PDB file of C-alpha atoms in Angstrom:
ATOM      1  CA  UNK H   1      96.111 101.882  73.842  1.00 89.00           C
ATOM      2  CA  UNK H   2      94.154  98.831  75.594  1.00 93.00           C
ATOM      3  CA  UNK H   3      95.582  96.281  77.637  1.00 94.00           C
ATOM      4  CA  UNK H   4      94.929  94.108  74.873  1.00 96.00           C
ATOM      5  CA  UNK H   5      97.589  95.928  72.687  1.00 95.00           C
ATOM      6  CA  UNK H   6      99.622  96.447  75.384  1.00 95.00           C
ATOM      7  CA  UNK H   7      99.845  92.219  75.343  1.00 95.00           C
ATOM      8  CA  UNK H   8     100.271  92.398  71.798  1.00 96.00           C
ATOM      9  CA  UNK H   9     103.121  95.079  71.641  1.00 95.00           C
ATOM     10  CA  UNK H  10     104.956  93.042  74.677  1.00 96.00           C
ATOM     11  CA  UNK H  11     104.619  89.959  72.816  1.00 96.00           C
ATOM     12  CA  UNK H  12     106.184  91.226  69.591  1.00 96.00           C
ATOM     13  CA  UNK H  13     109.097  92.794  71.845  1.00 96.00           C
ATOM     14  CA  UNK H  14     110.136  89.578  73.514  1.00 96.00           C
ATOM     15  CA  UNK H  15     109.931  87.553  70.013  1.00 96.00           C
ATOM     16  CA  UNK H  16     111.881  90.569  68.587  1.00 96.00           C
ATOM     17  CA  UNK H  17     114.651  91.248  71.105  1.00 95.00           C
ATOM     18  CA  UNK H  18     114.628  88.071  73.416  1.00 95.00           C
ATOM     19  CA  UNK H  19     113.760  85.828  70.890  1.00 96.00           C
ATOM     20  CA  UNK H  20     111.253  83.925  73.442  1.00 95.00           C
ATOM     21  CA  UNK H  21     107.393  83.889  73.874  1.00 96.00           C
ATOM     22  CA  UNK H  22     105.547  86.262  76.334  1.00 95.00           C
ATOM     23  CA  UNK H  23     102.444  84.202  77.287  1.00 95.00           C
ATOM     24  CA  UNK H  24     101.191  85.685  79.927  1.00 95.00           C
ATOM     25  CA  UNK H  25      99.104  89.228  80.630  1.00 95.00           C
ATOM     26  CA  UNK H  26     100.366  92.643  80.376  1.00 96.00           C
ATOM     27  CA  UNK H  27      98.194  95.823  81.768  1.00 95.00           C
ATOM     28  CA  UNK H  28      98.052  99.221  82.260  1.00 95.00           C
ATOM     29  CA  UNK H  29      98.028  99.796  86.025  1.00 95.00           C
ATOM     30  CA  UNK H  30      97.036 103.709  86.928  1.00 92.00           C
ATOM     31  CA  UNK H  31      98.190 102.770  90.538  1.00 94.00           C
ATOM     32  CA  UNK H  32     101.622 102.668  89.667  1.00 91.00           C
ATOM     33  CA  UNK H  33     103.439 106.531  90.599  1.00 87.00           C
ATOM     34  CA  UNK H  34     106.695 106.168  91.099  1.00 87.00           C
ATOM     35  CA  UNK H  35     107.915 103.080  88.961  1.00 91.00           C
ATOM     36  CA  UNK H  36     107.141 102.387  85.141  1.00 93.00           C
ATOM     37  CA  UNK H  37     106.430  99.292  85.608  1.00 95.00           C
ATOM     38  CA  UNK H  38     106.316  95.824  87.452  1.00 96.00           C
ATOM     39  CA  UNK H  39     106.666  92.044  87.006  1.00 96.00           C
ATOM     40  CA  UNK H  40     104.609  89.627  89.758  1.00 96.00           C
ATOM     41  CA  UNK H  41     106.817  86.848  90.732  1.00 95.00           C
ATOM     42  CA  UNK H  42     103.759  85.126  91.603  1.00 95.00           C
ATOM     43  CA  UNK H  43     101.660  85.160  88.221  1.00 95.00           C
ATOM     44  CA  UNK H  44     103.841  86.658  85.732  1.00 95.00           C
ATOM     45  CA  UNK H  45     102.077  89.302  84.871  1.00 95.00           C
ATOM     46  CA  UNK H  46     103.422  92.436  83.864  1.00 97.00           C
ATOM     47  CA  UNK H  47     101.741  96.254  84.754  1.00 96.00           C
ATOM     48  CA  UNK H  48     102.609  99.480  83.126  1.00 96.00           C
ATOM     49  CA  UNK H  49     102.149 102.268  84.471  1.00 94.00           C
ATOM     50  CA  UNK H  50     100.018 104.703  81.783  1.00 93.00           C
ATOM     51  CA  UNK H  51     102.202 107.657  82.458  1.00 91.00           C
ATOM     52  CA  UNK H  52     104.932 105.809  80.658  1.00 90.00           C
ATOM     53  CA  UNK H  53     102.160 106.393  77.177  1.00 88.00           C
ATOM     54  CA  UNK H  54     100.887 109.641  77.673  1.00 90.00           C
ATOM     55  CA  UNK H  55     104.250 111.714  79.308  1.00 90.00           C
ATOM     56  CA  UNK H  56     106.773 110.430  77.027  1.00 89.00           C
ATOM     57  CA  UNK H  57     107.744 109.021  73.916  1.00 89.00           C
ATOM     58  CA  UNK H  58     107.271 105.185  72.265  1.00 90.00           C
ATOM     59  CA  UNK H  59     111.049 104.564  72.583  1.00 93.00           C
ATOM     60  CA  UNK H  60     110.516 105.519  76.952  1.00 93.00           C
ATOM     61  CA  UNK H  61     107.615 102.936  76.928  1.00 93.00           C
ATOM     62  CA  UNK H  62     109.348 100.348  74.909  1.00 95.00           C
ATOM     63  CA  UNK H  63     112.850 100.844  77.538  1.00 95.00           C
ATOM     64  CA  UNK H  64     110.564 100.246  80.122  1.00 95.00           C
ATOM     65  CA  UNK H  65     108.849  96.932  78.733  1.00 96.00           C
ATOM     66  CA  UNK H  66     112.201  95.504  78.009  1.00 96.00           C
ATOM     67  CA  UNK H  67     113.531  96.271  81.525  1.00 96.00           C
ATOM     68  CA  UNK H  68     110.385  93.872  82.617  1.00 96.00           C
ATOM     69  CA  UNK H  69     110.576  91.581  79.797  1.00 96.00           C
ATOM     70  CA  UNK H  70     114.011  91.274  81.376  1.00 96.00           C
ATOM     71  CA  UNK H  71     112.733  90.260  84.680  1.00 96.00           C
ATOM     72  CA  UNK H  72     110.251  87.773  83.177  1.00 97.00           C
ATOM     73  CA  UNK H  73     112.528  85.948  81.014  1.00 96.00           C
ATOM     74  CA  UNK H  74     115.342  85.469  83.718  1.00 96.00           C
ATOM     75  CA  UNK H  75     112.673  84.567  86.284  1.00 96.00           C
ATOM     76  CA  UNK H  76     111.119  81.883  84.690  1.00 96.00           C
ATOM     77  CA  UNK H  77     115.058  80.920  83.490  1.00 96.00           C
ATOM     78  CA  UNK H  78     115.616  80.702  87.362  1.00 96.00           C
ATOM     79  CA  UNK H  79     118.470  83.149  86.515  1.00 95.00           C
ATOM     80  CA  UNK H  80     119.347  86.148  88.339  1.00 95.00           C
ATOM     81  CA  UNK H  81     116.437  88.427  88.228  1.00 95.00           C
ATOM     82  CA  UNK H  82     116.816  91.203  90.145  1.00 96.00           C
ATOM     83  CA  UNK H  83     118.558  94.551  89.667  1.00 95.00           C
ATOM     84  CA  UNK H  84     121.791  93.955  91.171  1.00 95.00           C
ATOM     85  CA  UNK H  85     122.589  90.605  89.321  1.00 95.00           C
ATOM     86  CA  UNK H  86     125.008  90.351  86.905  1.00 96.00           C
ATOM     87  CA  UNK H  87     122.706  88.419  84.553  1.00 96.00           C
ATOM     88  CA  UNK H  88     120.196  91.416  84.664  1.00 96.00           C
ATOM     89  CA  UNK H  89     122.433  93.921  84.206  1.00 96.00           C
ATOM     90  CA  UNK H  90     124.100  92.293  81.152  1.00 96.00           C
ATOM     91  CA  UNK H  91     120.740  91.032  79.309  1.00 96.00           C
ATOM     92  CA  UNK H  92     119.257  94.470  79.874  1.00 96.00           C
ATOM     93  CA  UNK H  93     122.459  96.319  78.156  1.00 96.00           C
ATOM     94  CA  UNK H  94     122.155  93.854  75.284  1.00 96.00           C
ATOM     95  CA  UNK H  95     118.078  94.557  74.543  1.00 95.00           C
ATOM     96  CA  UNK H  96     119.037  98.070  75.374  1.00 94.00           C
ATOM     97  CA  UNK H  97     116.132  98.736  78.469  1.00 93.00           C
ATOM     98  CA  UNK H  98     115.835 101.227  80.941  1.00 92.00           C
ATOM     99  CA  UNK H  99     117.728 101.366  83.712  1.00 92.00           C
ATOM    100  CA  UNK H 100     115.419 103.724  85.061  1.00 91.00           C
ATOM    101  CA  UNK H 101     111.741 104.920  84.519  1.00 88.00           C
ATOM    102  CA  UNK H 102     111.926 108.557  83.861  1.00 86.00           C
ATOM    103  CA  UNK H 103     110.270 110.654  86.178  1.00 81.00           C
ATOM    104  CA  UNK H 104     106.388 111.469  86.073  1.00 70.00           C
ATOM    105  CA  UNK H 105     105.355 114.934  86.180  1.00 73.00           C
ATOM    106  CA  UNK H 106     103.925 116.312  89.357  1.00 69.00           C
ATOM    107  CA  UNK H 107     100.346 117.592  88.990  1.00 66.00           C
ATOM    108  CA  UNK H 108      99.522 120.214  90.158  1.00 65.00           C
ATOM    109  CA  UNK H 109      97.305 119.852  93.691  1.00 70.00           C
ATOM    110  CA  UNK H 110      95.355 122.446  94.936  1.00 73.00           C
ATOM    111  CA  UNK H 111      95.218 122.628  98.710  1.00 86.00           C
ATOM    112  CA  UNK H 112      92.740 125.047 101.114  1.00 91.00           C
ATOM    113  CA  UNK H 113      93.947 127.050 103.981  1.00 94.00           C
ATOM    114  CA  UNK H 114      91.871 127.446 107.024  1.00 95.00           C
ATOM    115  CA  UNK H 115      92.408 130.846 108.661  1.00 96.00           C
ATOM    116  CA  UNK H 116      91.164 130.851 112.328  1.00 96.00           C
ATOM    117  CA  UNK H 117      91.652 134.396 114.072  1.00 96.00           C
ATOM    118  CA  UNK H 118      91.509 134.826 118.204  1.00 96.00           C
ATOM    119  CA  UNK H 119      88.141 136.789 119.135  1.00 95.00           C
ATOM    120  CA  UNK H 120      91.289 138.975 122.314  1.00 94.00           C
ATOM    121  CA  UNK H 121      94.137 139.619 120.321  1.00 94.00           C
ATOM    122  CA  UNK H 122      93.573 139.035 116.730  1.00 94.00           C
ATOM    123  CA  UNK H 123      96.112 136.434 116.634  1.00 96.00           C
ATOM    124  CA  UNK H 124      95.928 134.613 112.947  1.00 96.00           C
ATOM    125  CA  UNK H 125      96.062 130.863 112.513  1.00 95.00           C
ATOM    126  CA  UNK H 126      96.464 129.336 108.853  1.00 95.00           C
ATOM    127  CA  UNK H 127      96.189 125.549 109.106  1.00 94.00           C
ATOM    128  CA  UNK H 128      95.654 122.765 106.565  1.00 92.00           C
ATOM    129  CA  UNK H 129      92.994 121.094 108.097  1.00 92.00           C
ATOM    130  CA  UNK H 130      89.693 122.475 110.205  1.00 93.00           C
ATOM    131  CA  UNK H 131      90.220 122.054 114.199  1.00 93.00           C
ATOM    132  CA  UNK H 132      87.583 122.323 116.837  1.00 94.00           C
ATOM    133  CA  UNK H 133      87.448 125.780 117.973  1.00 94.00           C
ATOM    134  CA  UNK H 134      85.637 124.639 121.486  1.00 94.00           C
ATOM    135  CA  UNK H 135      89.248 121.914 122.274  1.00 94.00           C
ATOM    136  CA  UNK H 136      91.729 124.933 121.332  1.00 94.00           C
ATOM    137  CA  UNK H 137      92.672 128.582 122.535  1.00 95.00           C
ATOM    138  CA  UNK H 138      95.215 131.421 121.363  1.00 95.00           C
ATOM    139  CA  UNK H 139      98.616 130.517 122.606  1.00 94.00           C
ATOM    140  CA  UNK H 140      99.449 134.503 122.992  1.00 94.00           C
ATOM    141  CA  UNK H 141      96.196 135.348 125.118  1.00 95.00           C
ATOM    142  CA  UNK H 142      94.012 132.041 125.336  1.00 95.00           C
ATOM    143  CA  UNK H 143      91.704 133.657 123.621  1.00 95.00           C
ATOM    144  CA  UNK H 144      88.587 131.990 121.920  1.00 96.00           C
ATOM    145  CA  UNK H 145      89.139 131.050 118.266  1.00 96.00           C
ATOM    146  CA  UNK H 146      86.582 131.964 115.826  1.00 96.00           C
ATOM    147  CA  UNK H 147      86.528 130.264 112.415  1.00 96.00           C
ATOM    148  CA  UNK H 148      87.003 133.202 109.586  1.00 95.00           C
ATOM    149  CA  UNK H 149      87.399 131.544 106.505  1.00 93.00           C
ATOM    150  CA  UNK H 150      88.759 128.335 103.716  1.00 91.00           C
ATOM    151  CA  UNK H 151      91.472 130.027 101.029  1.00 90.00           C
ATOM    152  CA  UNK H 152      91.934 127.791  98.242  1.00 86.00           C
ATOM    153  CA  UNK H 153      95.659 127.971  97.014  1.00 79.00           C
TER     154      UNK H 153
END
């Protein structure tokens, strides 16, 4: 889906369930992680977040564009807007929107371990992130650290 249909399928939900015009832009915005979507106060635009498409279901996407069609329409009413208004509350249970944005799925991250070892005792150091071996010593011995080698978890 384009942002171009995106605009389209917004427009045909606000005529549909708000029975106003929406005549400003709607796009997909891959930013977005947490939230599935957002109205600007400032330009009226409205982003999606893509994950909202591609994770779940039509019905999840459309929820989502009628919780911000909710926020558009009451904005530009100069009605109560925001979540905990009355007004919002009550337009969005008749539309039937989302409360909520489902959750996205976590993906999967791979992260490296880098194992330094002290040249005395043998001590073992996993960190996260490389360290200067010539700044640090073994807290059991201060013993020299020697670089042994990146794991990749």
């Amino acid at each position: 889906m384009t942002d171009q249909s995106l605009t389209e399928l917004i427009e045909r939900l606000s005529l549909q369930f708000f029975n106003r015009p929406f005549v400003h832009q709607a796009n997909f915005n891959r930013r977005l992680k947490t939230t599935g979507g957002r109205y600007h106060l400032q330009d009226h635009h409205i982003d999606i977040n893509p994950k909202m498409l591609t994770e779940h279901d039509t019905q999840t996407l459309e929820g989502v564009i009628k919780h911000e069609l909710c926020h558009y329409h009451l904005h530009l009413l100069h009605r109560g807007y925001r979540h905990r208004d009355a007004e919002f509350k009550q337009l969005l249970a008749q539309v039937g929107g989302a409360r909520y944005a489902p959750a996205a799925q976590k993906t999967a991250k791979s992260s490296k371990i880098v194992i330094y070892k002290c040249s005395d005792c043998g001590q073992v150091y996993p960190r996260r992130r490389r360290m200067n071996t010539a700044r640090y010593v073994c807290r059991r011995c201060h013993g020299r650290l020697i670089y042994q080698t990146t794991q990749i978890q």
